[in-house]
Amino acid sequence: MATSDIQVAEHALQHHFADMEQQRETSTFGMWMFLLTEIMFFGGLFCVYLVYRAAYYTAFVEGSQKMNIWLGATNTAVLICSSLTMALGVRAAQMAKPKLMIALLLITILFGLGFLGIKGIEYHEHWVNHEFPGPNFHFVTGDPEHPATDAQHTEIYFSLYWAMTGLHALHMIIGVGLVLWIVLAGMRGAFTPHYYNPVENVGLYWHFVDLVWIYLFPLLYLISKKHGG
Amino acid sequence: MENNQQHDESVVGHIAPASMYVSIWAVLMAFTAITVFAATIELHVFNIVVALLIATIKGTLVVLFFMHLRYSPKLTMVTVVASIFFLFILFGLTMTDYLSRGWLTSAGH
């Protein structure tokens, strides 16, 4: 073993692991276990959605017609682009290109903030339309000739819409913070092809949040055929 | 030459080509366009079936390639399958309760 290898190993290898590969696999496995609990965390909300959607299908269709499908689709595309730059950022870390990694992760942060901005526009639209559950909730369909047949229960749809997208947005905010942390550590030269576990694990988190949105988009926006725009 | 070999040995994990990530990105973008287009066609109850089918294809691609599951140890694969399994236990047992309520009383009363 060359001297440089010993130095790297002393720097990055924790004493309770046999080698760097075992350390990396253990770290990644731990991250997957955390993501498993996250799946069950979101799964509770998805389950509530399933129960109420089965009970008040008409209200869910009428509520979902008020979603802006173009903003939702744009946000889906923004997140997919952010996942690409994230994946390429992890690859840059693997290939010992810290500057490229930092640049790609900064683009990922911009996509993440773009997603939150577009989500904010949607939230504002729903807020001024009284589509926030509570005493001021008031539901009217976009088409005056076809009034809502189950306006009362659309409040359940909107409760779930705000809760599910809100929890997702919170994960996005945390994700932006984590990527920023990786960028700052990368600037200090913390990562090598030998040791990039935090980059990989933050990447897994970011892709997971993308994955949740991939399901939220059809469940909240695409329940039935879109009428009009 | 010896330096290169040392460098290769010190790399841990699988490095996928950048072209693979770009290809997966292109497929994900295409499916996003398809799912929005499908929402403009009246398929009644099948609108959501098509939308969820496309979402599942997209999700599988994200997990296998962006999240490196394809290049991960079998233990990671078991973790992912276990999470899906328990998610469906959560959905399945909940819905067998909620969907079957009233089945026994409706005939007798």
mmCIF file of C-alpha atoms in Angstrom:
data_model
loop_
_atom_site.group_PDB
_atom_site.id
_atom_site.type_symbol
_atom_site.label_atom_id
_atom_site.label_comp_id
_atom_site.label_asym_id
_atom_site.label_seq_id
_atom_site.Cartn_x
_atom_site.Cartn_y
_atom_site.Cartn_z
ATOM 1 C CA MET A 1 0.000 0.000 0.000
ATOM 2 C CA ALA A 2 1.376 3.402 -0.964
ATOM 3 C CA THR A 3 1.892 6.090 1.676
ATOM 4 C CA SER A 4 -0.829 8.305 0.196
ATOM 5 C CA ASP A 5 -3.349 5.456 0.509
ATOM 6 C CA ILE A 6 -2.535 4.987 4.185
ATOM 7 C CA GLN A 7 -3.004 8.692 4.804
ATOM 8 C CA VAL A 8 -6.365 8.729 3.049
ATOM 9 C CA ALA A 9 -7.420 5.609 4.911
ATOM 10 C CA GLU A 10 -6.420 7.060 8.289
ATOM 11 C CA HIS A 11 -8.307 10.215 7.446
ATOM 12 C CA ALA A 12 -11.595 8.714 6.267
ATOM 13 C CA LEU A 13 -11.882 5.073 7.407
ATOM 14 C CA GLN A 14 -13.614 4.605 10.739
ATOM 15 C CA HIS A 15 -11.882 1.946 12.873
ATOM 16 C CA HIS A 16 -14.920 -0.344 13.085
ATOM 17 C CA PHE A 17 -15.051 -0.943 9.309
ATOM 18 C CA ALA A 18 -12.843 -3.417 7.431
ATOM 19 C CA ASP A 19 -12.338 -1.183 4.381
ATOM 20 C CA MET A 20 -13.734 1.838 2.553
ATOM 21 C CA GLU A 21 -16.121 -0.264 0.442
ATOM 22 C CA GLN A 22 -17.715 -1.823 3.535
ATOM 23 C CA GLN A 23 -17.963 1.610 5.142
ATOM 24 C CA ARG A 24 -19.674 3.037 2.069
ATOM 25 C CA GLU A 25 -22.146 0.138 1.789
ATOM 26 C CA THR A 26 -23.017 0.396 5.493
ATOM 27 C CA SER A 27 -23.560 4.129 5.243
ATOM 28 C CA THR A 28 -25.752 3.775 2.157
ATOM 29 C CA PHE A 29 -27.725 0.946 3.764
ATOM 30 C CA GLY A 30 -28.366 3.186 6.790
ATOM 31 C CA MET A 31 -29.678 5.891 4.464
ATOM 32 C CA TRP A 32 -32.003 3.391 2.768
ATOM 33 C CA MET A 33 -33.335 2.317 6.185
ATOM 34 C CA PHE A 34 -34.096 5.978 6.913
ATOM 35 C CA LEU A 35 -35.823 6.336 3.540
ATOM 36 C CA LEU A 36 -37.895 3.239 4.398
ATOM 37 C CA THR A 37 -39.243 5.071 7.464
ATOM 38 C CA GLU A 38 -39.866 8.102 5.231
ATOM 39 C CA ILE A 39 -41.911 5.921 2.851
ATOM 40 C CA MET A 40 -44.057 4.790 5.794
ATOM 41 C CA PHE A 41 -44.250 8.433 6.998
ATOM 42 C CA PHE A 42 -45.660 9.632 3.657
ATOM 43 C CA GLY A 43 -47.499 6.289 3.399
ATOM 44 C CA GLY A 44 -49.771 7.289 6.293
ATOM 45 C CA LEU A 45 -50.926 10.356 4.340
ATOM 46 C CA PHE A 46 -51.280 8.341 1.127
ATOM 47 C CA CYS A 47 -53.437 5.876 3.094
ATOM 48 C CA VAL A 48 -55.702 8.658 4.420
ATOM 49 C CA TYR A 49 -55.950 9.917 0.834
ATOM 50 C CA LEU A 50 -56.990 6.423 -0.325
ATOM 51 C CA VAL A 51 -59.709 6.083 2.351
ATOM 52 C CA TYR A 52 -61.279 9.512 1.703
ATOM 53 C CA ARG A 53 -60.931 9.272 -2.034
ATOM 54 C CA ALA A 54 -62.867 5.975 -1.926
ATOM 55 C CA ALA A 55 -65.526 7.616 0.258
ATOM 56 C CA TYR A 56 -65.876 10.986 -1.569
ATOM 57 C CA TYR A 57 -64.726 10.323 -5.113
ATOM 58 C CA THR A 58 -66.914 13.089 -6.655
ATOM 59 C CA ALA A 59 -65.530 15.714 -4.274
ATOM 60 C CA PHE A 60 -61.962 14.615 -5.037
ATOM 61 C CA VAL A 61 -62.583 14.921 -8.797
ATOM 62 C CA GLU A 62 -64.129 18.380 -8.350
ATOM 63 C CA GLY A 63 -61.302 19.527 -6.078
ATOM 64 C CA SER A 64 -58.601 18.233 -8.423
ATOM 65 C CA GLN A 65 -60.145 20.193 -11.316
ATOM 66 C CA LYS A 66 -59.009 23.366 -9.514
ATOM 67 C CA MET A 67 -55.359 22.322 -9.748
ATOM 68 C CA ASN A 68 -53.209 24.160 -12.286
ATOM 69 C CA ILE A 69 -52.000 21.181 -14.318
ATOM 70 C CA TRP A 70 -49.412 23.269 -16.228
ATOM 71 C CA LEU A 71 -47.721 24.548 -13.075
ATOM 72 C CA GLY A 72 -47.854 21.005 -11.661
ATOM 73 C CA ALA A 73 -46.323 19.530 -14.820
ATOM 74 C CA THR A 74 -43.658 22.261 -14.916
ATOM 75 C CA ASN A 75 -42.747 21.482 -11.327
ATOM 76 C CA THR A 76 -42.513 17.760 -12.169
ATOM 77 C CA ALA A 77 -40.076 18.636 -14.980
ATOM 78 C CA VAL A 78 -38.104 20.962 -12.682
ATOM 79 C CA LEU A 79 -37.686 18.167 -10.125
ATOM 80 C CA ILE A 80 -36.636 15.633 -12.771
ATOM 81 C CA CYS A 81 -33.992 18.116 -14.024
ATOM 82 C CA SER A 82 -32.815 18.636 -10.431
ATOM 83 C CA SER A 83 -32.487 14.853 -10.016
ATOM 84 C CA LEU A 84 -30.319 14.722 -13.153
ATOM 85 C CA THR A 85 -27.955 17.459 -11.894
ATOM 86 C CA MET A 86 -27.891 15.756 -8.467
ATOM 87 C CA ALA A 87 -26.998 12.358 -9.996
ATOM 88 C CA LEU A 88 -24.292 13.976 -12.146
ATOM 89 C CA GLY A 89 -23.042 15.823 -9.043
ATOM 90 C CA VAL A 90 -22.578 12.528 -7.180
ATOM 91 C CA ARG A 91 -20.801 11.183 -10.270
ATOM 92 C CA ALA A 92 -18.471 14.219 -10.272
ATOM 93 C CA ALA A 93 -17.642 13.491 -6.608
ATOM 94 C CA GLN A 94 -16.856 9.873 -7.520
ATOM 95 C CA MET A 95 -14.536 11.079 -10.291
ATOM 96 C CA ALA A 96 -12.606 13.557 -8.113
ATOM 97 C CA LYS A 97 -13.995 16.678 -9.828
ATOM 98 C CA PRO A 98 -14.952 18.842 -6.828
ATOM 99 C CA LYS A 99 -15.497 22.035 -8.854
ATOM 100 C CA LEU A 100 -17.870 20.244 -11.235
ATOM 101 C CA MET A 101 -19.663 18.697 -8.248
ATOM 102 C CA ILE A 102 -20.109 22.101 -6.597
ATOM 103 C CA ALA A 103 -21.411 23.646 -9.842
ATOM 104 C CA LEU A 104 -23.901 20.801 -10.429
ATOM 105 C CA LEU A 105 -25.115 20.889 -6.828
ATOM 106 C CA LEU A 106 -25.605 24.676 -7.004
ATOM 107 C CA ILE A 107 -27.762 24.138 -10.124
ATOM 108 C CA THR A 108 -29.668 21.458 -8.151
ATOM 109 C CA ILE A 109 -30.313 24.035 -5.407
ATOM 110 C CA LEU A 110 -31.582 26.528 -8.025
ATOM 111 C CA PHE A 111 -33.999 23.905 -9.417
ATOM 112 C CA GLY A 112 -35.130 23.154 -5.849
ATOM 113 C CA LEU A 113 -35.781 26.840 -5.140
ATOM 114 C CA GLY A 114 -37.551 27.119 -8.511
ATOM 115 C CA PHE A 115 -39.845 24.264 -7.496
ATOM 116 C CA LEU A 116 -40.644 25.986 -4.186
ATOM 117 C CA GLY A 117 -41.294 29.287 -6.006
ATOM 118 C CA ILE A 118 -43.763 27.685 -8.441
ATOM 119 C CA LYS A 119 -45.393 25.838 -5.526
ATOM 120 C CA GLY A 120 -45.699 29.219 -3.780
ATOM 121 C CA ILE A 121 -47.540 30.668 -6.807
ATOM 122 C CA GLU A 122 -49.980 27.728 -6.675
ATOM 123 C CA TYR A 123 -50.436 28.090 -2.901
ATOM 124 C CA HIS A 124 -51.171 31.803 -3.380
ATOM 125 C CA GLU A 125 -53.820 31.024 -6.047
ATOM 126 C CA HIS A 126 -55.543 28.517 -3.759
ATOM 127 C CA TRP A 127 -55.299 30.876 -0.782
ATOM 128 C CA VAL A 128 -56.998 33.817 -2.553
ATOM 129 C CA ASN A 129 -59.644 31.399 -3.916
ATOM 130 C CA HIS A 130 -60.553 30.396 -0.334
ATOM 131 C CA GLU A 131 -59.308 26.869 -1.008
ATOM 132 C CA PHE A 132 -57.534 26.586 2.322
ATOM 133 C CA PRO A 133 -59.376 24.396 4.879
ATOM 134 C CA GLY A 134 -60.811 26.303 7.802
ATOM 135 C CA PRO A 135 -63.522 28.884 8.541
ATOM 136 C CA ASN A 136 -62.852 30.794 5.294
ATOM 137 C CA PHE A 137 -63.012 27.716 3.075
ATOM 138 C CA HIS A 138 -65.384 28.244 0.180
ATOM 139 C CA PHE A 139 -65.521 26.023 -2.876
ATOM 140 C CA VAL A 140 -66.867 26.972 -6.294
ATOM 141 C CA THR A 141 -66.083 25.159 -9.548
ATOM 142 C CA GLY A 142 -64.375 27.019 -12.373
ATOM 143 C CA ASP A 143 -67.500 26.635 -14.532
ATOM 144 C CA PRO A 144 -70.622 28.554 -13.247
ATOM 145 C CA GLU A 145 -72.950 26.365 -15.368
ATOM 146 C CA HIS A 146 -71.818 23.248 -13.519
ATOM 147 C CA PRO A 147 -71.890 23.935 -9.783
ATOM 148 C CA ALA A 148 -70.187 21.481 -7.475
ATOM 149 C CA THR A 149 -72.286 18.440 -6.584
ATOM 150 C CA ASP A 150 -70.296 17.727 -3.414
ATOM 151 C CA ALA A 151 -68.720 21.074 -2.476
ATOM 152 C CA GLN A 152 -68.860 20.200 1.229
ATOM 153 C CA HIS A 153 -66.381 17.350 0.992
ATOM 154 C CA THR A 154 -63.902 19.133 -1.296
ATOM 155 C CA GLU A 155 -62.513 20.573 1.948
ATOM 156 C CA ILE A 156 -61.205 17.056 2.729
ATOM 157 C CA TYR A 157 -59.489 16.965 -0.654
ATOM 158 C CA PHE A 158 -57.889 20.358 -0.019
ATOM 159 C CA SER A 159 -56.854 19.380 3.514
ATOM 160 C CA LEU A 160 -54.958 16.441 2.040
ATOM 161 C CA TYR A 161 -53.606 18.596 -0.807
ATOM 162 C CA TRP A 162 -52.105 21.121 1.637
ATOM 163 C CA ALA A 163 -50.865 18.438 4.057
ATOM 164 C CA MET A 164 -49.230 16.224 1.411
ATOM 165 C CA THR A 165 -47.695 18.963 -0.751
ATOM 166 C CA GLY A 166 -46.793 20.891 2.430
ATOM 167 C CA LEU A 167 -44.912 17.932 3.916
ATOM 168 C CA HIS A 168 -43.255 17.431 0.540
ATOM 169 C CA ALA A 169 -42.283 21.132 0.367
ATOM 170 C CA LEU A 170 -40.808 20.862 3.883
ATOM 171 C CA HIS A 171 -38.677 17.970 2.624
ATOM 172 C CA MET A 172 -37.596 20.143 -0.314
ATOM 173 C CA ILE A 173 -36.534 22.948 2.053
ATOM 174 C CA ILE A 174 -34.549 20.453 4.167
ATOM 175 C CA GLY A 175 -33.093 18.989 0.941
ATOM 176 C CA VAL A 176 -31.902 22.426 -0.246
ATOM 177 C CA GLY A 177 -30.225 22.907 3.155
ATOM 178 C CA LEU A 178 -28.521 19.489 2.924
ATOM 179 C CA VAL A 179 -27.243 20.118 -0.620
ATOM 180 C CA LEU A 180 -25.924 23.514 0.523
ATOM 181 C CA TRP A 181 -24.080 21.726 3.360
ATOM 182 C CA ILE A 182 -22.483 19.351 0.807
ATOM 183 C CA VAL A 183 -21.469 22.336 -1.362
ATOM 184 C CA LEU A 184 -19.783 24.056 1.607
ATOM 185 C CA ALA A 185 -18.020 20.821 2.663
ATOM 186 C CA GLY A 186 -16.988 20.264 -0.968
ATOM 187 C CA MET A 187 -15.391 23.741 -1.040
ATOM 188 C CA ARG A 188 -13.266 22.697 1.952
ATOM 189 C CA GLY A 189 -12.200 19.595 -0.020
ATOM 190 C CA ALA A 190 -13.956 17.129 2.261
ATOM 191 C CA PHE A 191 -14.719 14.557 -0.438
ATOM 192 C CA THR A 192 -12.557 12.188 -2.478
ATOM 193 C CA PRO A 193 -13.399 9.230 -4.738
ATOM 194 C CA HIS A 194 -12.392 7.282 -1.631
ATOM 195 C CA TYR A 195 -14.885 9.034 0.616
ATOM 196 C CA TYR A 196 -18.060 10.659 -0.679
ATOM 197 C CA ASN A 197 -20.736 8.952 1.488
ATOM 198 C CA PRO A 198 -22.449 12.224 2.493
ATOM 199 C CA VAL A 199 -22.741 13.285 -1.181
ATOM 200 C CA GLU A 200 -24.251 9.919 -2.128
ATOM 201 C CA ASN A 201 -26.672 9.878 0.824
ATOM 202 C CA VAL A 202 -27.902 13.456 0.297
ATOM 203 C CA GLY A 203 -28.358 12.423 -3.345
ATOM 204 C CA LEU A 204 -30.526 9.485 -2.243
ATOM 205 C CA TYR A 205 -32.604 11.868 -0.101
ATOM 206 C CA TRP A 206 -33.037 14.278 -3.009
ATOM 207 C CA HIS A 207 -34.129 11.523 -5.426
ATOM 208 C CA PHE A 208 -36.546 10.187 -2.794
ATOM 209 C CA VAL A 209 -38.230 13.606 -2.513
ATOM 210 C CA ASP A 210 -38.458 13.635 -6.329
ATOM 211 C CA LEU A 211 -40.028 10.150 -6.158
ATOM 212 C CA VAL A 212 -42.726 11.326 -3.718
ATOM 213 C CA TRP A 213 -43.658 14.163 -6.089
ATOM 214 C CA ILE A 214 -43.833 11.702 -9.025
ATOM 215 C CA TYR A 215 -46.763 10.081 -7.137
ATOM 216 C CA LEU A 216 -48.279 13.274 -5.687
ATOM 217 C CA PHE A 217 -48.648 14.798 -9.168
ATOM 218 C CA PRO A 218 -51.034 12.140 -10.603
ATOM 219 C CA LEU A 219 -52.876 11.583 -7.305
ATOM 220 C CA LEU A 220 -53.665 15.275 -6.745
ATOM 221 C CA TYR A 221 -53.680 16.764 -10.266
ATOM 222 C CA LEU A 222 -54.626 13.950 -12.659
ATOM 223 C CA ILE A 223 -57.538 12.142 -10.962
ATOM 224 C CA SER A 224 -59.769 12.601 -14.010
ATOM 225 C CA LYS A 225 -59.788 14.245 -17.428
ATOM 226 C CA LYS A 226 -58.922 17.925 -17.201
ATOM 227 C CA HIS A 227 -61.736 20.287 -18.227
ATOM 228 C CA GLY A 228 -60.562 23.432 -19.980
ATOM 229 C CA GLY A 229 -57.031 24.674 -19.256
ATOM 230 C CA MET B 1 0.640 3.790 -14.829
ATOM 231 C CA GLU B 2 1.089 2.669 -11.287
ATOM 232 C CA ASN B 3 -0.545 5.874 -10.108
ATOM 233 C CA ASN B 4 -3.574 5.173 -12.271
ATOM 234 C CA GLN B 5 -3.947 1.705 -10.807
ATOM 235 C CA GLN B 6 -3.755 3.072 -7.297
ATOM 236 C CA HIS B 7 -6.367 5.639 -8.199
ATOM 237 C CA ASP B 8 -8.705 2.956 -9.544
ATOM 238 C CA GLU B 9 -8.342 0.897 -6.395
ATOM 239 C CA SER B 10 -9.194 3.857 -4.195
ATOM 240 C CA VAL B 11 -12.504 4.490 -6.003
ATOM 241 C CA VAL B 12 -15.336 2.813 -4.124
ATOM 242 C CA GLY B 13 -18.729 2.189 -5.678
ATOM 243 C CA HIS B 14 -19.908 1.963 -9.268
ATOM 244 C CA ILE B 15 -19.480 4.963 -11.583
ATOM 245 C CA ALA B 16 -22.185 4.991 -14.247
ATOM 246 C CA PRO B 17 -21.592 6.855 -17.537
ATOM 247 C CA ALA B 18 -23.047 10.372 -17.746
ATOM 248 C CA SER B 19 -24.912 9.357 -20.926
ATOM 249 C CA MET B 20 -26.949 6.863 -18.876
ATOM 250 C CA TYR B 21 -28.159 9.601 -16.524
ATOM 251 C CA VAL B 22 -29.060 11.856 -19.457
ATOM 252 C CA SER B 23 -30.968 8.988 -21.153
ATOM 253 C CA ILE B 24 -32.955 8.286 -17.964
ATOM 254 C CA TRP B 25 -33.675 12.031 -17.657
ATOM 255 C CA ALA B 26 -34.955 12.133 -21.258
ATOM 256 C CA VAL B 27 -37.265 9.138 -20.655
ATOM 257 C CA LEU B 28 -38.588 10.723 -17.431
ATOM 258 C CA MET B 29 -39.303 14.011 -19.247
ATOM 259 C CA ALA B 30 -41.039 12.137 -22.089
ATOM 260 C CA PHE B 31 -43.267 10.227 -19.633
ATOM 261 C CA THR B 32 -44.142 13.517 -17.891
ATOM 262 C CA ALA B 33 -45.311 14.909 -21.254
ATOM 263 C CA ILE B 34 -47.252 11.684 -21.969
ATOM 264 C CA THR B 35 -49.004 11.719 -18.583
ATOM 265 C CA VAL B 36 -50.100 15.365 -19.068
ATOM 266 C CA PHE B 37 -51.330 14.527 -22.589
ATOM 267 C CA ALA B 38 -53.200 11.461 -21.257
ATOM 268 C CA ALA B 39 -55.005 13.747 -18.792
ATOM 269 C CA THR B 40 -56.618 15.589 -21.748
ATOM 270 C CA ILE B 41 -58.320 12.370 -22.984
ATOM 271 C CA GLU B 42 -61.526 11.119 -21.359
ATOM 272 C CA LEU B 43 -60.749 7.619 -20.052
ATOM 273 C CA HIS B 44 -63.155 7.812 -17.075
ATOM 274 C CA VAL B 45 -61.823 5.644 -14.235
ATOM 275 C CA PHE B 46 -58.792 4.681 -16.318
ATOM 276 C CA ASN B 47 -57.382 8.241 -16.293
ATOM 277 C CA ILE B 48 -55.903 7.641 -12.843
ATOM 278 C CA VAL B 49 -54.881 4.068 -13.756
ATOM 279 C CA VAL B 50 -52.831 5.357 -16.704
ATOM 280 C CA ALA B 51 -51.412 8.219 -14.600
ATOM 281 C CA LEU B 52 -50.338 5.854 -11.790
ATOM 282 C CA LEU B 53 -48.905 3.331 -14.239
ATOM 283 C CA ILE B 54 -46.721 6.056 -15.784
ATOM 284 C CA ALA B 55 -45.765 7.300 -12.288
ATOM 285 C CA THR B 56 -44.681 3.772 -11.346
ATOM 286 C CA ILE B 57 -42.519 3.449 -14.481
ATOM 287 C CA LYS B 58 -40.936 6.834 -13.677
ATOM 288 C CA GLY B 59 -40.449 5.925 -10.011
ATOM 289 C CA THR B 60 -38.827 2.606 -10.913
ATOM 290 C CA LEU B 61 -36.356 4.361 -13.230
ATOM 291 C CA VAL B 62 -35.480 6.906 -10.506
ATOM 292 C CA VAL B 63 -34.888 4.179 -7.899
ATOM 293 C CA LEU B 64 -32.956 1.804 -10.179
ATOM 294 C CA PHE B 65 -30.655 4.325 -11.878
ATOM 295 C CA PHE B 66 -30.609 7.719 -10.115
ATOM 296 C CA MET B 67 -30.583 6.003 -6.707
ATOM 297 C CA HIS B 68 -28.147 3.317 -7.938
ATOM 298 C CA LEU B 69 -30.294 0.406 -6.733
ATOM 299 C CA ARG B 70 -29.247 -1.560 -9.814
ATOM 300 C CA TYR B 71 -25.590 -1.309 -8.702
ATOM 301 C CA SER B 72 -26.246 -1.765 -4.982
ATOM 302 C CA PRO B 73 -25.870 -4.865 -2.789
ATOM 303 C CA LYS B 74 -28.808 -7.291 -2.611
ATOM 304 C CA LEU B 75 -29.416 -6.123 0.966
ATOM 305 C CA THR B 76 -30.470 -2.713 -0.397
ATOM 306 C CA MET B 77 -32.858 -4.395 -2.830
ATOM 307 C CA VAL B 78 -34.392 -6.348 0.075
ATOM 308 C CA THR B 79 -34.827 -3.056 1.982
ATOM 309 C CA VAL B 80 -36.673 -1.445 -0.917
ATOM 310 C CA VAL B 81 -38.913 -4.470 -1.541
ATOM 311 C CA ALA B 82 -39.650 -4.646 2.216
ATOM 312 C CA SER B 83 -40.716 -0.994 2.271
ATOM 313 C CA ILE B 84 -43.115 -1.540 -0.645
ATOM 314 C CA PHE B 85 -44.400 -4.725 1.030
ATOM 315 C CA PHE B 86 -45.188 -2.955 4.303
ATOM 316 C CA LEU B 87 -46.699 0.005 2.464
ATOM 317 C CA PHE B 88 -49.144 -2.373 0.778
ATOM 318 C CA ILE B 89 -49.917 -4.064 4.107
ATOM 319 C CA LEU B 90 -50.791 -0.584 5.418
ATOM 320 C CA PHE B 91 -53.017 0.145 2.383
ATOM 321 C CA GLY B 92 -54.433 -3.385 2.137
ATOM 322 C CA LEU B 93 -55.476 -3.908 5.742
ATOM 323 C CA THR B 94 -56.866 -0.372 6.020
ATOM 324 C CA MET B 95 -58.963 -0.724 2.886
ATOM 325 C CA THR B 96 -60.278 -4.208 3.765
ATOM 326 C CA ASP B 97 -61.719 -2.470 6.834
ATOM 327 C CA TYR B 98 -63.077 0.729 5.227
ATOM 328 C CA LEU B 99 -64.368 -0.830 2.005
ATOM 329 C CA SER B 100 -66.143 -3.717 3.767
ATOM 330 C CA ARG B 101 -67.974 -1.628 6.386
ATOM 331 C CA GLY B 102 -71.713 -2.202 6.195
ATOM 332 C CA TRP B 103 -71.430 -5.408 4.181
ATOM 333 C CA LEU B 104 -72.712 -7.550 7.060
ATOM 334 C CA THR B 105 -75.415 -5.209 8.340
ATOM 335 C CA SER B 106 -76.904 -4.191 4.956
ATOM 336 C CA ALA B 107 -78.418 -7.628 4.250
ATOM 337 C CA GLY B 108 -80.012 -8.101 7.666
ATOM 338 C CA HIS B 109 -81.402 -4.595 8.248
#
